[in-house]
Coordinates of C-alpha atoms in Angstrom, one line a residue:
Chain A
X117 CA 40.0 25.1 33.5
X118 CA 41.0 28.8 34.8
X119 CA 44.7 28.5 36.0
X120 CA 44.8 30.1 39.6
X121 CA 47.7 32.7 40.3
X122 CA 49.1 31.9 43.9
X123 CA 51.2 33.8 46.0
X124 CA 53.4 32.5 48.9
X125 CA 55.0 34.9 51.4
X126 CA 57.5 33.4 53.5
X127 CA 60.1 31.0 52.4
X128 CA 60.2 28.3 55.5
X129 CA 59.8 25.0 55.3
X130 CA 56.1 25.0 54.8
X131 CA 56.1 27.7 52.4
X132 CA 58.8 26.7 50.1
X133 CA 57.3 23.2 50.0
X134 CA 53.9 24.7 48.9
X135 CA 55.5 27.2 46.4
X136 CA 57.2 24.0 44.5
X137 CA 54.6 21.6 44.9
X138 CA 52.0 24.2 43.1
X139 CA 54.5 24.8 40.7
X140 CA 55.2 21.0 40.0
X141 CA 51.1 20.8 39.5
X142 CA 51.2 23.1 36.9
X143 CA 50.0 26.3 38.9
X144 CA 51.3 30.0 38.3
X145 CA 53.3 30.5 41.6
X146 CA 54.9 34.3 42.8
X147 CA 56.8 33.9 45.8
X148 CA 58.0 36.9 48.1
X149 CA 60.7 36.6 51.0
X150 CA 63.1 39.2 52.2
X151 CA 66.0 36.8 52.6
X152 CA 67.9 36.8 48.8
X153 CA 69.3 33.7 49.2
X154 CA 66.3 31.7 49.7
X155 CA 64.8 33.7 46.8
X156 CA 67.8 32.3 44.9
X157 CA 67.4 29.1 45.6
X158 CA 63.7 28.7 44.8
X159 CA 63.9 30.7 41.6
X160 CA 64.4 28.0 39.4
X161 CA 61.0 26.1 40.8
X162 CA 58.5 28.6 40.1
X163 CA 57.0 31.5 38.0
X164 CA 58.7 34.3 39.8
X165 CA 60.3 35.1 43.1
X166 CA 61.1 38.2 44.4
X167 CA 63.4 39.5 47.1
X168 CA 60.6 41.8 49.0
X169 CA 59.1 43.2 52.3
X170 CA 55.5 41.6 52.1
X171 CA 54.3 44.2 54.8
X172 CA 55.0 47.2 52.6
X173 CA 51.6 48.2 50.5
X174 CA 53.6 49.8 47.9
X175 CA 55.8 46.7 47.5
X176 CA 52.8 44.7 47.2
X177 CA 50.9 47.0 44.8
X178 CA 53.8 46.9 42.8
X179 CA 54.3 43.2 42.3
X180 CA 50.5 43.1 41.4
X181 CA 49.5 41.1 44.6
X182 CA 45.6 42.6 43.8
X183 CA 45.5 40.0 41.2
X184 CA 46.5 36.9 43.1
X185 CA 43.7 34.6 43.6
X186 CA 45.1 32.5 46.3
X187 CA 47.8 34.1 48.4
X188 CA 49.4 31.6 51.4
X189 CA 50.9 33.4 54.0
X190 CA 53.7 31.2 55.6
X191 CA 55.7 33.7 57.6
X192 CA 56.9 31.5 60.4
X193 CA 57.5 33.3 63.4
X194 CA 57.2 37.2 63.1
X195 CA 53.4 37.4 64.2
X196 CA 53.5 40.9 63.3
X197 CA 54.6 40.4 59.9
X198 CA 52.2 37.8 59.3
X199 CA 49.3 39.6 60.2
X200 CA 50.4 43.0 58.8
X201 CA 50.9 41.0 55.4
X202 CA 47.4 39.4 56.0
X203 CA 45.7 42.5 56.1
X204 CA 47.2 44.2 53.2
X205 CA 46.5 41.4 51.0
X206 CA 42.7 41.8 51.7
X207 CA 42.7 45.2 51.2
X208 CA 44.1 44.4 48.0
X209 CA 41.7 42.3 46.9
X210 CA 43.3 38.7 47.2
X211 CA 40.3 36.8 46.4
X212 CA 41.7 33.9 49.1
X213 CA 43.8 34.1 51.9
X214 CA 45.1 31.0 54.1
X215 CA 47.6 32.0 56.9
X216 CA 50.0 29.2 58.8
X217 CA 49.4 29.4 62.3
X218 CA 52.0 30.6 64.3
X219 CA 50.4 30.6 67.9
X220 CA 46.6 30.5 68.9
X221 CA 46.3 34.7 69.4
X222 CA 47.7 35.1 65.9
X223 CA 45.3 32.8 64.4
X224 CA 42.4 34.4 66.3
X225 CA 43.9 38.1 65.0
X226 CA 44.7 36.7 61.5
X227 CA 41.1 35.6 61.1
X228 CA 39.4 38.8 62.5
X229 CA 41.8 40.8 59.8
X230 CA 40.7 38.6 56.8
X231 CA 42.5 35.1 56.6
X232 CA 40.0 32.7 55.0
X233 CA 41.6 29.8 56.4
X234 CA 43.9 29.3 58.7
X235 CA 46.5 25.9 58.5
X236 CA 48.2 23.8 61.2
X237 CA 51.0 22.2 59.6
X238 CA 52.9 21.4 62.9
X239 CA 49.6 20.4 64.7
X240 CA 48.0 18.0 62.0
X241 CA 51.9 16.2 61.6
X242 CA 51.5 16.0 65.7
X243 CA 48.5 14.2 65.3
X244 CA 49.0 12.3 62.6
X245 CA 52.5 10.8 64.8
X246 CA 50.5 10.2 67.8
X247 CA 47.8 8.6 66.1
X248 CA 50.7 6.2 64.1
X249 CA 51.6 4.8 67.7
X250 CA 48.4 4.7 69.4
X251 CA 46.5 3.3 66.4
X252 CA 49.4 1.1 64.6
X253 CA 47.0 -0.6 62.6
X254 CA 45.5 2.8 61.2
X255 CA 48.1 3.7 58.4
X256 CA 46.2 7.0 57.1
X257 CA 43.5 9.3 58.1
X258 CA 41.9 12.3 56.4
X259 CA 39.5 14.3 58.5
X260 CA 36.3 14.9 56.7
X261 CA 35.0 16.6 59.5
X262 CA 34.4 16.9 63.7
X263 CA 33.0 13.5 63.4
X264 CA 33.9 11.6 60.3
X265 CA 37.1 10.2 58.8
X266 CA 38.4 8.4 55.8
X267 CA 41.0 6.1 57.1
X268 CA 43.5 3.2 56.1
X269 CA 43.1 0.1 58.1
X270 CA 45.2 -3.2 58.4
X271 CA 42.6 -5.7 57.8
X272 CA 42.0 -7.5 61.6
X273 CA 42.8 -11.2 61.6
X274 CA 39.3 -12.3 62.1
X275 CA 38.4 -10.9 58.2
X276 CA 41.1 -12.8 57.0
X277 CA 39.6 -15.4 54.1
X278 CA 36.1 -13.7 54.2
X279 CA 34.5 -11.6 51.5
X280 CA 32.9 -8.1 52.0
X281 CA 29.6 -9.8 52.0
X282 CA 30.1 -12.3 54.6
X283 CA 31.7 -9.5 56.6
X284 CA 28.8 -7.0 56.5
X285 CA 31.2 -4.5 57.7
X286 CA 28.4 -1.8 56.9
X287 CA 25.8 -3.6 59.0
X288 CA 28.5 -4.5 62.1
X289 CA 30.9 -1.5 62.3
X290 CA 28.7 1.4 60.9
X291 CA 31.7 2.1 58.0
X292 CA 31.9 1.5 54.5
X293 CA 34.8 -0.1 52.5
X294 CA 35.6 2.4 49.7
X295 CA 39.1 0.6 48.6
X296 CA 41.3 -2.2 49.6
X297 CA 44.9 -1.6 48.9
X298 CA 46.7 -5.1 48.5
X299 CA 50.6 -5.7 48.0
X300 CA 50.6 -8.0 45.0
X301 CA 54.3 -10.5 45.5
X302 CA 56.3 -11.2 42.1
X303 CA 59.7 -12.9 41.2
X304 CA 61.2 -11.6 38.3
X305 CA 63.0 -13.8 35.7
X306 CA 66.2 -13.2 37.5
X307 CA 65.2 -14.4 40.6
X308 CA 64.4 -11.1 42.5
X309 CA 61.3 -10.8 44.6
X310 CA 59.4 -7.8 45.2
X311 CA 55.8 -6.8 45.4
X312 CA 53.8 -3.8 43.7
X313 CA 50.6 -2.2 45.6
X314 CA 47.3 -2.4 44.1
X315 CA 44.6 -0.6 44.8
X316 CA 40.9 -1.9 44.2
X317 CA 38.4 0.9 44.1
X318 CA 34.7 0.2 45.2
X319 CA 35.4 -3.4 45.9
X320 CA 32.2 -6.0 45.0
X321 CA 30.8 -8.1 47.2
X322 CA 32.5 -11.2 46.5
X323 CA 36.1 -9.6 47.3
X324 CA 38.0 -11.2 49.7
X325 CA 39.8 -9.8 52.4
X326 CA 43.5 -11.2 53.1
X327 CA 46.7 -11.3 55.2
X328 CA 48.3 -7.7 54.3
X329 CA 45.2 -6.2 52.9
X330 CA 44.5 -2.6 54.2
X331 CA 41.2 -1.1 53.7
X332 CA 39.8 2.3 53.0
X333 CA 37.1 3.0 55.1
X334 CA 34.6 5.8 55.4
X335 CA 32.8 6.6 58.9
X336 CA 32.6 8.0 62.3
X337 CA 35.7 8.2 64.0
X338 CA 34.4 6.0 67.0
X339 CA 33.2 3.2 64.8
X340 CA 36.7 3.2 62.5
X341 CA 38.4 2.7 65.9
X342 CA 36.7 -0.4 66.6
X343 CA 38.7 -2.1 63.4
X344 CA 41.6 -1.4 64.8
Chain B
X260 CA 72.2 -34.1 37.5
X261 CA 75.5 -33.6 39.1
X262 CA 76.3 -30.3 40.2
X263 CA 79.5 -28.8 39.0
X264 CA 81.9 -27.6 41.5
X265 CA 81.4 -24.2 42.4
X266 CA 77.9 -23.7 41.0
X267 CA 75.7 -21.4 42.9
X268 CA 73.7 -24.4 45.1
X269 CA 76.7 -26.0 46.3
X270 CA 78.1 -22.7 47.4
X271 CA 75.1 -21.5 49.2
X272 CA 73.3 -24.4 50.7
X273 CA 70.8 -22.1 52.5
X274 CA 69.5 -20.9 48.2
X275 CA 66.7 -24.0 48.5
X276 CA 65.3 -22.6 51.3
X277 CA 65.6 -19.1 50.2
X278 CA 63.5 -20.1 46.9
X279 CA 61.2 -22.0 49.2
X280 CA 60.7 -18.9 50.9
X281 CA 60.0 -16.4 47.7
X282 CA 57.8 -19.3 46.7
X283 CA 55.4 -19.1 50.1
X284 CA 55.6 -15.0 49.6
X285 CA 54.7 -14.8 46.1
X286 CA 51.5 -17.0 47.4
X287 CA 50.8 -15.2 50.1
X288 CA 51.5 -17.9 52.4
X289 CA 53.5 -15.4 54.8
X290 CA 53.7 -17.7 57.8
X291 CA 55.4 -20.5 55.6
X292 CA 57.7 -18.2 54.1
X293 CA 58.8 -16.6 57.2
X294 CA 59.5 -20.2 58.5
X295 CA 62.0 -21.0 55.6
X296 CA 63.5 -17.9 55.2
X297 CA 64.5 -18.1 59.2
X298 CA 65.9 -21.7 58.5
X299 CA 67.9 -20.3 55.7
X300 CA 69.4 -17.9 58.1
X301 CA 70.3 -20.5 60.7
X302 CA 72.2 -22.2 57.6
X303 CA 74.0 -18.9 56.5
X304 CA 73.4 -15.6 58.4
X305 CA 75.3 -13.6 55.9
X306 CA 73.2 -13.8 52.9
X307 CA 71.8 -10.5 52.7
X308 CA 68.9 -11.7 50.0
X309 CA 67.3 -14.0 53.0
X310 CA 67.1 -10.4 55.1
X311 CA 65.5 -8.5 51.9
X312 CA 62.8 -11.1 51.3
X313 CA 61.9 -11.5 55.2
X314 CA 61.6 -7.5 54.7
X315 CA 59.1 -8.2 51.9
X316 CA 57.2 -10.4 53.8
X317 CA 56.8 -8.3 57.1
X318 CA 55.9 -5.6 55.0
X319 CA 53.5 -7.2 53.1
X320 CA 51.9 -9.1 56.7
X321 CA 51.7 -4.7 57.5
X322 CA 54.4 -5.0 59.8
X323 CA 56.8 -2.1 58.9
X324 CA 58.9 -2.2 62.1
X325 CA 60.1 -6.2 61.7
X326 CA 60.6 -5.1 57.9
X327 CA 62.9 -2.3 58.6
X328 CA 64.9 -4.3 60.9
X329 CA 65.5 -6.8 57.9
X330 CA 66.3 -4.3 55.3
X331 CA 68.8 -2.7 57.7
X332 CA 70.4 -6.1 57.7
X333 CA 70.3 -7.0 54.5
X334 CA 72.1 -3.4 53.7
X335 CA 74.7 -3.7 56.9
X336 CA 75.8 -6.7 54.7
X337 CA 75.6 -5.8 51.3
X338 CA 75.8 -1.4 51.6
X339 CA 74.9 -1.4 47.6
X340 CA 71.4 -3.4 48.0
X341 CA 69.5 -1.3 46.1
X342 CA 66.0 -3.1 46.1
X343 CA 66.5 -3.0 50.3
X344 CA 67.5 0.6 50.5
X345 CA 64.4 1.4 48.3
X346 CA 61.9 -0.1 50.4
X347 CA 63.6 0.9 53.8
X348 CA 63.8 4.5 52.6
X349 CA 60.1 4.1 51.7
X350 CA 59.3 2.8 55.0
X351 CA 61.4 5.7 56.7
X352 CA 59.8 8.3 54.8
X353 CA 62.4 9.6 52.7

């Protein structure tokens, strides 16, 4: 498989974490920031870390930005710098540019000057936090589209002791169960108790649901809500 | 068999209830496990292992807030309680 080359511009919390995660997963990661201290700190974790001004075209050319496959513009507050960097990277021929949103106007302009994708980390986290209070029985949500989600849901009491065939969740709720997460308690020889989490992917119709189980379901958001 | 003075059970009369609690927990009988562990606390509220096990039961029942309270109590009594810390950290998101 081709090894993608990434460029991360801006070492705030988001940029730093994206760079580190990409590196941990074996990608080639070049990072730039104008803060020398931040560059020194991330240097051991990435392929190359350079103190540079990303709004300077010559600098971007000199570091070979044109050969980059995917650039992540993670400049935190300076809207002008973010937009200019996006524009320059597009002109230099970066294949894909992802830009961290600063505000709605910035997002619009960034898209106009060449961003392929705008990401809204704070908004996404805000949604998750709000949902966790409103639907405490829904533990994780991945949005597939405007309408469809994959969600991890605690099993309703009325489901306990029944198998998937009896429950017929697809017909009754309009969602598909794609996995069951279950805690398997144990006690060690020395008497210490604990549990390990087991995941049963594509469970069969005879699989019984019990207290404490969580089901991973795919379906319309409104239908999944009925399971909470 | 006559128990020797100073043996584990004679020092900790709540141990039998704790063991019952663990037994029910391992067998997925969470309500019964909680009953036994609460009885154990009534006898000795200073045994961190009881709170830890209650934490495990609540966590297994998808009641993370209750579980956190129990792990915190276990750690308050025994600050070096590694397993309780690990579970609490995970629930908090550390």
